[in-house]
Amino acid sequence: MPTAVRSHAKINLGLYVGGPRPDGFHGLTTVYQTLAMHDVVTVSAWPAEQSALRLTSNDARVPTDSRNTAWKMVELALAALGRTAEVEIHIDKRLPIQGGMGAGSANAVAALVGLEAELGVWRNPPADWATHRMEIAARVGSDVPLFLMGGTTLGLDRGQEVIPLPDIEPTWCVVALPEVGVSTPQAFRDWDAICRAEGLTAEASADTLRRLSRAYASAFAGAIPSGVRQDGSSGIPSEGGSLAGPTGSVLVRTGICSWIGNDFERVVFPQQPSLRDLKHILLEGHTERALCAMLSGSGSALFGLYPTREAADAACQRLAKANVRWELTRTLDRETYWREMLAN
Ligand code: C5P
């Protein structure tokens, strides 16, 4: 029986990038947040004398060979498990490609979870499998490990170092999906030009990144005072309702909405001014404003978070009027992320 796995998107609740490091990467401080919107990755696997992978997708832009993150993940996992198997992976692509929403990275984790289910790894996991799979994920890509965590997660180092934070309550999220894609490696190269112009080195930015990670950690440490968190914050919003509970969104209580930003906007907005306009469209509600709105990762997708369904609907209408593709979704806490992953 093939195993179908939901492969959820992420946004960044703020993203701060340091100067270029000698290893070719950049230090960063970010908070990842998983969303309900997802691809579906279907995996069939059966033990065989020799491993053989086959990958298909409904979207011709998805590479179907060893360039694909799901392929890499399965290959590395089989080697680490000491197993050989024939594996078929199908990626039903619904999330934007080059959108900054981690879709390819999420596909890798979904393929791993599917493989584990198919080969019965959970019944009898090898010693230290939880650590091994985290290391494999980090080898496949900097923002793959976050999808082994889910929910609200602090991301450090090159983004692969992930620390779970208290989840924010389910919050309405509108994603604007521009037609253009942004290459992440290119965005980092463009960031380097800013670093050169401003003399920002990896060493010079290390302190700022540490300070920001402490600011995030202390904001979230006080995020959910006992007794405030609501029963029934299951991630399933009641239609039309506010998701954030009587005390307002945890995003407001943490205070982070007042200071988070995304450094990639400095790179991407001058090149694609229409994306800056989209940020304003997401922000500009007449009655209820967005809690925050910004570029996700290196873009091109932008997101806005809203205190009520009405405010989110109004943002969708503004985007539709501007002829921009959009999706209404919600943030997904850690427990719901894992519960919904294998739901059909
Ligand atoms: O880790 P990943 O393979 O996703 O990274 C792709 C490219 O993005 C890297 O080769 C590097 O150029 C850039 N990158 C970076 N700093 C990071 C993450 C990625 O410079 N923290």
mmCIF file of C-alpha atoms and ligand atoms in Angstrom:
data_model
loop_
_atom_site.group_PDB
_atom_site.id
_atom_site.type_symbol
_atom_site.label_atom_id
_atom_site.label_comp_id
_atom_site.label_asym_id
_atom_site.label_seq_id
_atom_site.Cartn_x
_atom_site.Cartn_y
_atom_site.Cartn_z
ATOM 1 C CA MET A 1 0.000 0.000 0.000
ATOM 2 C CA PRO A 2 1.557 3.357 -0.974
ATOM 3 C CA THR A 3 1.912 5.879 1.864
ATOM 4 C CA ALA A 4 0.631 9.411 1.164
ATOM 5 C CA VAL A 5 2.338 12.114 3.229
ATOM 6 C CA ARG A 6 1.415 15.785 3.485
ATOM 7 C CA SER A 7 4.384 17.977 2.815
ATOM 8 C CA HIS A 8 3.606 21.276 4.527
ATOM 9 C CA ALA A 9 4.946 24.730 3.653
ATOM 10 C CA LYS A 10 6.763 27.084 6.029
ATOM 11 C CA ILE A 11 7.089 30.820 6.396
ATOM 12 C CA ASN A 12 9.761 32.765 8.283
ATOM 13 C CA LEU A 13 8.550 34.932 11.163
ATOM 14 C CA GLY A 14 11.537 37.204 10.570
ATOM 15 C CA LEU A 15 14.842 36.279 8.924
ATOM 16 C CA TYR A 16 18.211 37.840 9.694
ATOM 17 C CA VAL A 17 21.249 37.003 7.578
ATOM 18 C CA GLY A 18 24.909 37.491 8.499
ATOM 19 C CA GLY A 19 27.945 38.129 6.308
ATOM 20 C CA PRO A 20 29.318 35.361 4.044
ATOM 21 C CA ARG A 21 31.213 32.607 5.884
ATOM 22 C CA PRO A 22 34.340 30.861 4.621
ATOM 23 C CA ASP A 23 32.309 27.637 4.102
ATOM 24 C CA GLY A 24 30.129 29.404 1.506
ATOM 25 C CA PHE A 25 27.096 29.625 3.787
ATOM 26 C CA HIS A 26 25.664 32.482 5.853
ATOM 27 C CA GLY A 27 24.849 32.493 9.541
ATOM 28 C CA LEU A 28 21.225 33.319 10.157
ATOM 29 C CA THR A 29 18.618 33.743 12.859
ATOM 30 C CA THR A 30 15.024 33.015 11.978
ATOM 31 C CA VAL A 31 11.782 31.588 13.322
ATOM 32 C CA TYR A 32 10.212 29.007 11.038
ATOM 33 C CA GLN A 33 6.467 28.467 11.162
ATOM 34 C CA THR A 34 4.731 25.565 9.407
ATOM 35 C CA LEU A 35 1.483 26.165 7.514
ATOM 36 C CA ALA A 36 -1.520 24.011 6.641
ATOM 37 C CA MET A 37 -0.968 24.416 2.869
ATOM 38 C CA HIS A 38 0.924 21.437 1.453
ATOM 39 C CA ASP A 39 2.096 19.197 -1.403
ATOM 40 C CA VAL A 40 1.347 15.472 -1.215
ATOM 41 C CA VAL A 41 4.242 13.023 -1.504
ATOM 42 C CA THR A 42 3.306 9.374 -2.088
ATOM 43 C CA VAL A 43 5.904 6.692 -1.415
ATOM 44 C CA SER A 44 5.885 2.957 -2.242
ATOM 45 C CA ALA A 45 8.872 0.897 -1.124
ATOM 46 C CA TRP A 46 9.645 -2.786 -0.960
ATOM 47 C CA PRO A 47 12.858 -4.582 0.002
ATOM 48 C CA ALA A 48 14.989 -5.606 -2.997
ATOM 49 C CA GLU A 49 18.483 -6.937 -3.671
ATOM 50 C CA GLN A 50 19.537 -3.587 -5.073
ATOM 51 C CA SER A 51 18.162 -0.136 -4.420
ATOM 52 C CA ALA A 52 16.366 1.574 -7.305
ATOM 53 C CA LEU A 53 14.510 4.906 -7.128
ATOM 54 C CA ARG A 54 11.838 6.271 -9.423
ATOM 55 C CA LEU A 55 10.421 9.746 -9.011
ATOM 56 C CA THR A 56 7.477 11.329 -10.810
ATOM 57 C CA SER A 57 5.555 14.575 -10.417
ATOM 58 C CA ASN A 58 2.484 16.272 -11.834
ATOM 59 C CA ASP A 59 4.680 19.374 -12.377
ATOM 60 C CA ALA A 60 7.242 19.240 -15.199
ATOM 61 C CA ARG A 61 9.493 21.756 -13.374
ATOM 62 C CA VAL A 62 10.218 19.248 -10.587
ATOM 63 C CA PRO A 63 13.513 17.380 -11.227
ATOM 64 C CA THR A 64 12.877 13.625 -11.281
ATOM 65 C CA ASP A 65 16.449 12.461 -10.638
ATOM 66 C CA SER A 66 19.176 12.759 -7.997
ATOM 67 C CA ARG A 67 18.890 16.575 -8.081
ATOM 68 C CA ASN A 68 15.577 16.235 -6.265
ATOM 69 C CA THR A 69 15.792 16.692 -2.477
ATOM 70 C CA ALA A 70 13.336 13.811 -1.891
ATOM 71 C CA TRP A 71 15.555 11.525 -3.981
ATOM 72 C CA LYS A 72 18.675 12.609 -2.042
ATOM 73 C CA MET A 73 16.946 12.075 1.279
ATOM 74 C CA VAL A 74 15.739 8.566 0.418
ATOM 75 C CA GLU A 75 19.157 7.571 -0.940
ATOM 76 C CA LEU A 76 20.930 8.769 2.224
ATOM 77 C CA ALA A 77 18.290 7.228 4.508
ATOM 78 C CA LEU A 78 18.548 3.801 2.850
ATOM 79 C CA ALA A 79 22.338 3.908 3.238
ATOM 80 C CA ALA A 80 22.063 4.965 6.899
ATOM 81 C CA LEU A 81 19.471 2.251 7.569
ATOM 82 C CA GLY A 82 21.657 -0.344 5.840
ATOM 83 C CA ARG A 83 18.657 -1.343 3.701
ATOM 84 C CA THR A 84 18.177 -1.850 -0.026
ATOM 85 C CA ALA A 85 14.766 -1.245 -1.560
ATOM 86 C CA GLU A 86 12.907 -0.308 -4.700
ATOM 87 C CA VAL A 87 11.276 3.041 -4.024
ATOM 88 C CA GLU A 88 8.698 4.967 -6.023
ATOM 89 C CA ILE A 89 8.033 8.582 -5.091
ATOM 90 C CA HIS A 90 5.314 10.751 -6.581
ATOM 91 C CA ILE A 91 5.213 14.466 -5.773
ATOM 92 C CA ASP A 92 1.832 16.096 -6.240
ATOM 93 C CA LYS A 93 3.005 19.708 -6.438
ATOM 94 C CA ARG A 94 0.656 22.381 -5.126
ATOM 95 C CA LEU A 95 3.115 24.720 -3.376
ATOM 96 C CA PRO A 96 5.067 27.331 -5.323
ATOM 97 C CA ILE A 97 8.484 26.400 -6.694
ATOM 98 C CA GLN A 98 11.143 28.998 -5.740
ATOM 99 C CA GLY A 99 8.570 30.589 -3.435
ATOM 100 C CA GLY A 100 10.675 30.692 -0.252
ATOM 101 C CA MET A 101 8.175 28.386 1.433
ATOM 102 C CA GLY A 102 10.519 25.409 1.809
ATOM 103 C CA ALA A 103 8.462 23.217 -0.516
ATOM 104 C CA GLY A 104 11.408 21.187 -1.857
ATOM 105 C CA SER A 105 12.821 20.733 1.644
ATOM 106 C CA ALA A 106 9.434 19.623 2.980
ATOM 107 C CA ASN A 107 9.198 17.109 0.113
ATOM 108 C CA ALA A 108 12.463 15.561 1.344
ATOM 109 C CA VAL A 109 11.106 15.040 4.859
ATOM 110 C CA ALA A 110 7.771 13.751 3.550
ATOM 111 C CA ALA A 111 9.651 11.223 1.380
ATOM 112 C CA LEU A 112 11.643 10.118 4.438
ATOM 113 C CA VAL A 113 8.503 9.726 6.555
ATOM 114 C CA GLY A 114 6.865 7.744 3.721
ATOM 115 C CA LEU A 115 9.925 5.515 3.377
ATOM 116 C CA GLU A 116 9.995 4.872 7.137
ATOM 117 C CA ALA A 117 6.314 3.938 7.101
ATOM 118 C CA GLU A 118 6.719 1.657 4.075
ATOM 119 C CA LEU A 119 9.747 -0.183 5.487
ATOM 120 C CA GLY A 120 8.370 -0.430 9.031
ATOM 121 C CA VAL A 121 11.252 1.602 10.490
ATOM 122 C CA TRP A 122 9.112 3.009 13.328
ATOM 123 C CA ARG A 123 8.391 -0.455 14.731
ATOM 124 C CA ASN A 124 12.078 -1.183 15.065
ATOM 125 C CA PRO A 125 14.177 1.988 14.588
ATOM 126 C CA PRO A 126 17.968 1.648 14.558
ATOM 127 C CA ALA A 127 19.836 3.104 17.536
ATOM 128 C CA ASP A 128 19.963 6.905 17.486
ATOM 129 C CA TRP A 129 17.735 7.063 14.391
ATOM 130 C CA ALA A 130 16.231 10.404 15.517
ATOM 131 C CA THR A 131 19.727 11.946 15.536
ATOM 132 C CA HIS A 132 20.752 10.270 12.270
ATOM 133 C CA ARG A 133 17.707 11.483 10.362
ATOM 134 C CA MET A 134 18.335 15.045 11.615
ATOM 135 C CA GLU A 135 21.928 14.851 10.327
ATOM 136 C CA ILE A 136 20.814 13.436 6.983
ATOM 137 C CA ALA A 137 18.246 16.235 6.679
ATOM 138 C CA ALA A 138 20.947 18.869 7.309
ATOM 139 C CA ARG A 139 23.082 17.315 4.558
ATOM 140 C CA VAL A 140 20.216 17.514 2.061
ATOM 141 C CA GLY A 141 19.603 21.228 2.704
ATOM 142 C CA SER A 142 19.743 23.980 5.310
ATOM 143 C CA ASP A 143 15.996 24.243 5.712
ATOM 144 C CA VAL A 144 15.192 20.528 5.655
ATOM 145 C CA PRO A 145 15.640 19.835 9.422
ATOM 146 C CA LEU A 146 12.919 22.333 10.359
ATOM 147 C CA PHE A 147 10.403 19.946 8.780
ATOM 148 C CA LEU A 148 11.524 17.218 11.189
ATOM 149 C CA MET A 149 10.438 19.616 13.936
ATOM 150 C CA GLY A 150 7.321 21.404 12.656
ATOM 151 C CA GLY A 151 5.332 24.120 14.455
ATOM 152 C CA THR A 152 7.167 27.247 15.616
ATOM 153 C CA THR A 153 10.928 26.651 15.479
ATOM 154 C CA LEU A 154 14.025 28.778 16.028
ATOM 155 C CA GLY A 155 16.534 28.325 13.186
ATOM 156 C CA LEU A 156 20.237 29.090 13.757
ATOM 157 C CA ASP A 157 23.686 28.566 12.197
ATOM 158 C CA ARG A 158 23.004 28.102 8.462
ATOM 159 C CA GLY A 159 19.329 27.408 9.311
ATOM 160 C CA GLN A 160 19.777 23.673 9.912
ATOM 161 C CA GLU A 161 20.166 24.061 13.695
ATOM 162 C CA VAL A 162 16.577 23.887 14.920
ATOM 163 C CA ILE A 163 15.182 24.460 18.404
ATOM 164 C CA PRO A 164 11.463 24.035 19.126
ATOM 165 C CA LEU A 165 9.713 27.133 20.497
ATOM 166 C CA PRO A 166 6.287 27.254 22.163
ATOM 167 C CA ASP A 167 3.786 27.149 19.297
ATOM 168 C CA ILE A 168 1.843 30.224 18.335
ATOM 169 C CA GLU A 169 -1.893 29.608 18.301
ATOM 170 C CA PRO A 170 -3.404 28.779 14.893
ATOM 171 C CA THR A 171 -3.481 32.084 13.031
ATOM 172 C CA TRP A 172 -5.020 33.001 9.683
ATOM 173 C CA CYS A 173 -2.378 33.416 7.024
ATOM 174 C CA VAL A 174 -2.737 34.790 3.503
ATOM 175 C CA VAL A 175 0.020 33.915 1.052
ATOM 176 C CA ALA A 176 0.535 36.056 -2.053
ATOM 177 C CA LEU A 177 1.963 33.972 -4.891
ATOM 178 C CA PRO A 178 3.624 36.160 -7.549
ATOM 179 C CA GLU A 179 4.372 34.622 -10.947
ATOM 180 C CA VAL A 180 8.135 35.228 -10.580
ATOM 181 C CA GLY A 181 10.434 32.800 -8.739
ATOM 182 C CA VAL A 182 13.517 33.764 -6.705
ATOM 183 C CA SER A 183 16.638 31.572 -6.639
ATOM 184 C CA THR A 184 17.845 31.279 -3.025
ATOM 185 C CA PRO A 185 21.569 30.875 -3.877
ATOM 186 C CA GLN A 186 21.275 33.968 -6.110
ATOM 187 C CA ALA A 187 19.570 35.926 -3.310
ATOM 188 C CA PHE A 188 22.474 35.020 -0.997
ATOM 189 C CA ARG A 189 24.960 36.177 -3.672
ATOM 190 C CA ASP A 190 23.093 39.476 -3.981
ATOM 191 C CA TRP A 191 23.131 39.792 -0.188
ATOM 192 C CA ASP A 192 26.937 39.440 -0.359
ATOM 193 C CA ALA A 193 27.091 42.571 -2.536
ATOM 194 C CA ILE A 194 25.290 44.501 0.241
ATOM 195 C CA CYS A 195 27.695 43.001 2.798
ATOM 196 C CA ARG A 196 30.689 44.106 0.718
ATOM 197 C CA ALA A 197 29.292 47.625 0.350
ATOM 198 C CA GLU A 198 28.570 47.896 4.083
ATOM 199 C CA GLY A 199 31.629 46.008 5.330
ATOM 200 C CA LEU A 200 29.448 43.366 6.978
ATOM 201 C CA THR A 201 31.545 40.281 7.675
ATOM 202 C CA ALA A 202 30.517 36.977 9.251
ATOM 203 C CA GLU A 203 32.420 37.965 12.424
ATOM 204 C CA ALA A 204 30.831 41.424 12.553
ATOM 205 C CA SER A 205 27.326 39.974 12.248
ATOM 206 C CA ALA A 206 27.790 37.094 14.720
ATOM 207 C CA ASP A 207 26.914 39.244 17.750
ATOM 208 C CA THR A 208 23.790 40.656 16.117
ATOM 209 C CA LEU A 209 22.600 37.163 15.192
ATOM 210 C CA ARG A 210 23.184 35.951 18.778
ATOM 211 C CA ARG A 211 21.340 38.962 20.176
ATOM 212 C CA LEU A 212 18.389 38.285 17.861
ATOM 213 C CA SER A 213 18.216 34.614 18.817
ATOM 214 C CA ARG A 214 18.125 35.663 22.493
ATOM 215 C CA ALA A 215 15.401 38.218 21.699
ATOM 216 C CA TYR A 216 13.304 35.518 20.004
ATOM 217 C CA ALA A 217 13.909 32.999 22.781
ATOM 218 C CA SER A 218 12.944 35.412 25.544
ATOM 219 C CA ALA A 219 9.882 36.684 23.657
ATOM 220 C CA PHE A 220 8.621 33.136 23.140
ATOM 221 C CA ALA A 221 9.532 32.041 26.669
ATOM 222 C CA GLY A 222 6.823 34.405 27.874
ATOM 223 C CA ALA A 223 4.592 33.647 24.924
ATOM 224 C CA ILE A 224 1.990 31.431 26.486
ATOM 225 C CA PRO A 225 1.278 32.312 30.131
ATOM 226 C CA SER A 226 -0.252 29.336 31.935
ATOM 227 C CA GLY A 227 -4.024 29.261 31.778
ATOM 228 C CA VAL A 228 -4.154 31.412 28.661
ATOM 229 C CA ARG A 229 -3.683 28.660 26.115
ATOM 230 C CA GLN A 230 -7.077 27.470 25.026
ATOM 231 C CA ASP A 231 -8.375 23.960 24.939
ATOM 232 C CA GLY A 232 -9.372 23.235 21.417
ATOM 233 C CA SER A 233 -6.467 25.058 19.816
ATOM 234 C CA SER A 234 -6.383 21.994 17.620
ATOM 235 C CA GLY A 235 -5.329 23.776 14.484
ATOM 236 C CA ILE A 236 -8.814 23.321 13.064
ATOM 237 C CA PRO A 237 -10.262 26.793 12.845
ATOM 238 C CA SER A 238 -13.944 27.336 13.379
ATOM 239 C CA GLU A 239 -15.253 28.845 10.171
ATOM 240 C CA GLY A 240 -15.334 32.594 10.302
ATOM 241 C CA GLY A 241 -13.939 32.815 13.808
ATOM 242 C CA SER A 242 -10.905 34.342 15.377
ATOM 243 C CA LEU A 243 -8.241 31.693 15.931
ATOM 244 C CA ALA A 244 -6.247 33.534 18.495
ATOM 245 C CA GLY A 245 -8.397 33.302 21.609
ATOM 246 C CA PRO A 246 -9.683 36.000 23.953
ATOM 247 C CA THR A 247 -6.341 37.549 24.814
ATOM 248 C CA GLY A 248 -5.442 38.194 21.194
ATOM 249 C CA SER A 249 -2.729 36.616 19.154
ATOM 250 C CA VAL A 250 0.340 35.301 20.869
ATOM 251 C CA LEU A 251 2.216 37.145 18.126
ATOM 252 C CA VAL A 252 1.023 40.381 19.684
ATOM 253 C CA ARG A 253 1.654 39.245 23.263
ATOM 254 C CA THR A 254 5.242 38.241 22.441
ATOM 255 C CA GLY A 255 5.755 41.694 20.959
ATOM 256 C CA ILE A 256 7.653 40.166 18.038
ATOM 257 C CA CYS A 257 5.275 41.617 15.437
ATOM 258 C CA SER A 258 6.614 45.053 16.318
ATOM 259 C CA TRP A 259 10.221 44.224 15.404
ATOM 260 C CA ILE A 260 10.577 41.209 13.087
ATOM 261 C CA GLY A 261 11.747 41.739 9.519
ATOM 262 C CA ASN A 262 13.306 39.844 6.640
ATOM 263 C CA ASP A 263 16.775 40.902 5.413
ATOM 264 C CA PHE A 264 16.098 39.411 1.969
ATOM 265 C CA GLU A 265 13.587 42.196 1.328
ATOM 266 C CA ARG A 266 16.614 44.495 0.920
ATOM 267 C CA VAL A 267 17.837 42.260 -1.920
ATOM 268 C CA VAL A 268 14.591 41.205 -3.550
ATOM 269 C CA PHE A 269 12.408 44.350 -3.408
ATOM 270 C CA PRO A 270 14.776 46.584 -5.421
ATOM 271 C CA GLN A 271 14.934 43.859 -8.111
ATOM 272 C CA GLN A 272 11.187 43.145 -8.061
ATOM 273 C CA PRO A 273 9.443 46.332 -6.898
ATOM 274 C CA SER A 274 6.030 44.720 -7.450
ATOM 275 C CA LEU A 275 6.763 42.473 -4.447
ATOM 276 C CA ARG A 276 7.077 45.524 -2.188
ATOM 277 C CA ASP A 277 3.647 46.614 -3.444
ATOM 278 C CA LEU A 278 2.270 43.196 -2.485
ATOM 279 C CA LYS A 279 3.573 43.634 1.050
ATOM 280 C CA HIS A 280 1.634 46.885 1.290
ATOM 281 C CA ILE A 281 -1.490 45.222 -0.095
ATOM 282 C CA LEU A 282 -1.200 42.503 2.565
ATOM 283 C CA LEU A 283 -0.738 45.130 5.302
ATOM 284 C CA GLU A 284 -3.209 47.787 4.360
ATOM 285 C CA GLY A 285 -6.586 46.656 5.845
ATOM 286 C CA HIS A 286 -8.973 49.481 6.655
ATOM 287 C CA THR A 287 -10.571 48.079 9.802
ATOM 288 C CA GLU A 288 -8.323 45.312 11.047
ATOM 289 C CA ARG A 289 -4.700 45.427 10.022
ATOM 290 C CA ALA A 290 -2.429 42.480 9.472
ATOM 291 C CA LEU A 291 -0.463 41.385 12.541
ATOM 292 C CA CYS A 292 2.531 41.408 10.215
ATOM 293 C CA ALA A 293 3.353 40.888 6.530
ATOM 294 C CA MET A 294 6.656 40.152 4.827
ATOM 295 C CA LEU A 295 8.597 38.118 2.314
ATOM 296 C CA SER A 296 8.913 34.417 3.149
ATOM 297 C CA GLY A 297 12.508 33.161 3.020
ATOM 298 C CA SER A 298 14.104 34.672 -0.085
ATOM 299 C CA GLY A 299 10.669 34.930 -1.748
ATOM 300 C CA SER A 300 8.964 35.256 -4.041
ATOM 301 C CA ALA A 301 5.962 34.399 -1.845
ATOM 302 C CA LEU A 302 4.851 36.956 0.751
ATOM 303 C CA PHE A 303 2.569 36.286 3.683
ATOM 304 C CA GLY A 304 0.328 38.249 6.001
ATOM 305 C CA LEU A 305 -0.958 37.023 9.374
ATOM 306 C CA TYR A 306 -4.385 38.221 10.507
ATOM 307 C CA PRO A 307 -6.272 38.383 13.804
ATOM 308 C CA THR A 308 -9.607 37.297 12.264
ATOM 309 C CA ARG A 309 -10.983 35.398 9.279
ATOM 310 C CA GLU A 310 -12.668 38.627 8.101
ATOM 311 C CA ALA A 311 -9.364 40.501 8.008
ATOM 312 C CA ALA A 312 -7.760 37.594 6.108
ATOM 313 C CA ASP A 313 -10.666 37.444 3.629
ATOM 314 C CA ALA A 314 -10.340 41.174 3.041
ATOM 315 C CA ALA A 315 -6.637 40.719 2.226
ATOM 316 C CA CYS A 316 -7.512 37.925 -0.256
ATOM 317 C CA GLN A 317 -9.976 40.270 -1.950
ATOM 318 C CA ARG A 318 -7.364 43.028 -2.219
ATOM 319 C CA LEU A 319 -4.939 40.566 -3.843
ATOM 320 C CA ALA A 320 -7.613 39.279 -6.236
ATOM 321 C CA LYS A 321 -8.368 42.882 -7.247
ATOM 322 C CA ALA A 322 -4.661 43.373 -7.992
ATOM 323 C CA ASN A 323 -4.744 40.184 -10.135
ATOM 324 C CA VAL A 324 -2.373 38.302 -7.837
ATOM 325 C CA ARG A 325 -2.714 34.610 -7.056
ATOM 326 C CA TRP A 326 -3.257 33.976 -3.342
ATOM 327 C CA GLU A 327 -3.995 31.214 -0.885
ATOM 328 C CA LEU A 328 -5.778 31.423 2.455
ATOM 329 C CA THR A 329 -4.272 29.061 4.999
ATOM 330 C CA ARG A 330 -3.446 28.896 8.725
ATOM 331 C CA THR A 331 -0.400 28.301 10.837
ATOM 332 C CA LEU A 332 0.079 24.733 12.016
ATOM 333 C CA ASP A 333 1.306 23.906 15.524
ATOM 334 C CA ARG A 334 3.727 21.037 16.071
ATOM 335 C CA GLU A 335 1.194 18.494 17.284
ATOM 336 C CA THR A 336 -1.215 19.173 14.428
ATOM 337 C CA TYR A 337 1.651 19.158 11.923
ATOM 338 C CA TRP A 338 2.537 15.587 12.884
ATOM 339 C CA ARG A 339 -1.068 14.452 13.298
ATOM 340 C CA GLU A 340 -2.076 15.726 9.849
ATOM 341 C CA MET A 341 1.043 14.538 8.061
ATOM 342 C CA LEU A 342 -0.263 11.041 7.398
ATOM 343 C CA ALA A 343 -3.945 12.022 7.167
ATOM 344 C CA ASN A 344 -5.451 11.425 3.756
HETATM 345 O O1 C5P B 1 21.642 24.343 2.243
HETATM 346 P P1 C5P B 1 21.113 24.531 0.870
HETATM 347 O O2 C5P B 1 21.583 23.467 -0.070
HETATM 348 O O3 C5P B 1 19.633 24.676 0.837
HETATM 349 O O4 C5P B 1 21.704 25.899 0.343
HETATM 350 C C1 C5P B 1 21.694 26.229 -1.006
HETATM 351 C C2 C5P B 1 22.661 27.386 -1.215
HETATM 352 O O5 C5P B 1 22.150 28.551 -0.550
HETATM 353 C C3 C5P B 1 24.031 27.152 -0.605
HETATM 354 O O6 C5P B 1 24.876 26.529 -1.511
HETATM 355 C C4 C5P B 1 24.484 28.564 -0.302
HETATM 356 O O7 C5P B 1 24.952 29.181 -1.466
HETATM 357 C C5 C5P B 1 23.200 29.270 0.055
HETATM 358 N N1 C5P B 1 22.983 29.321 1.518
HETATM 359 C C6 C5P B 1 23.744 30.201 2.258
HETATM 360 N N2 C5P B 1 23.560 30.304 3.604
HETATM 361 C C7 C5P B 1 22.618 29.557 4.225
HETATM 362 C C8 C5P B 1 21.826 28.660 3.491
HETATM 363 C C9 C5P B 1 22.037 28.570 2.131
HETATM 364 O O8 C5P B 1 24.596 30.907 1.707
HETATM 365 N N3 C5P B 1 22.436 29.722 5.540
#
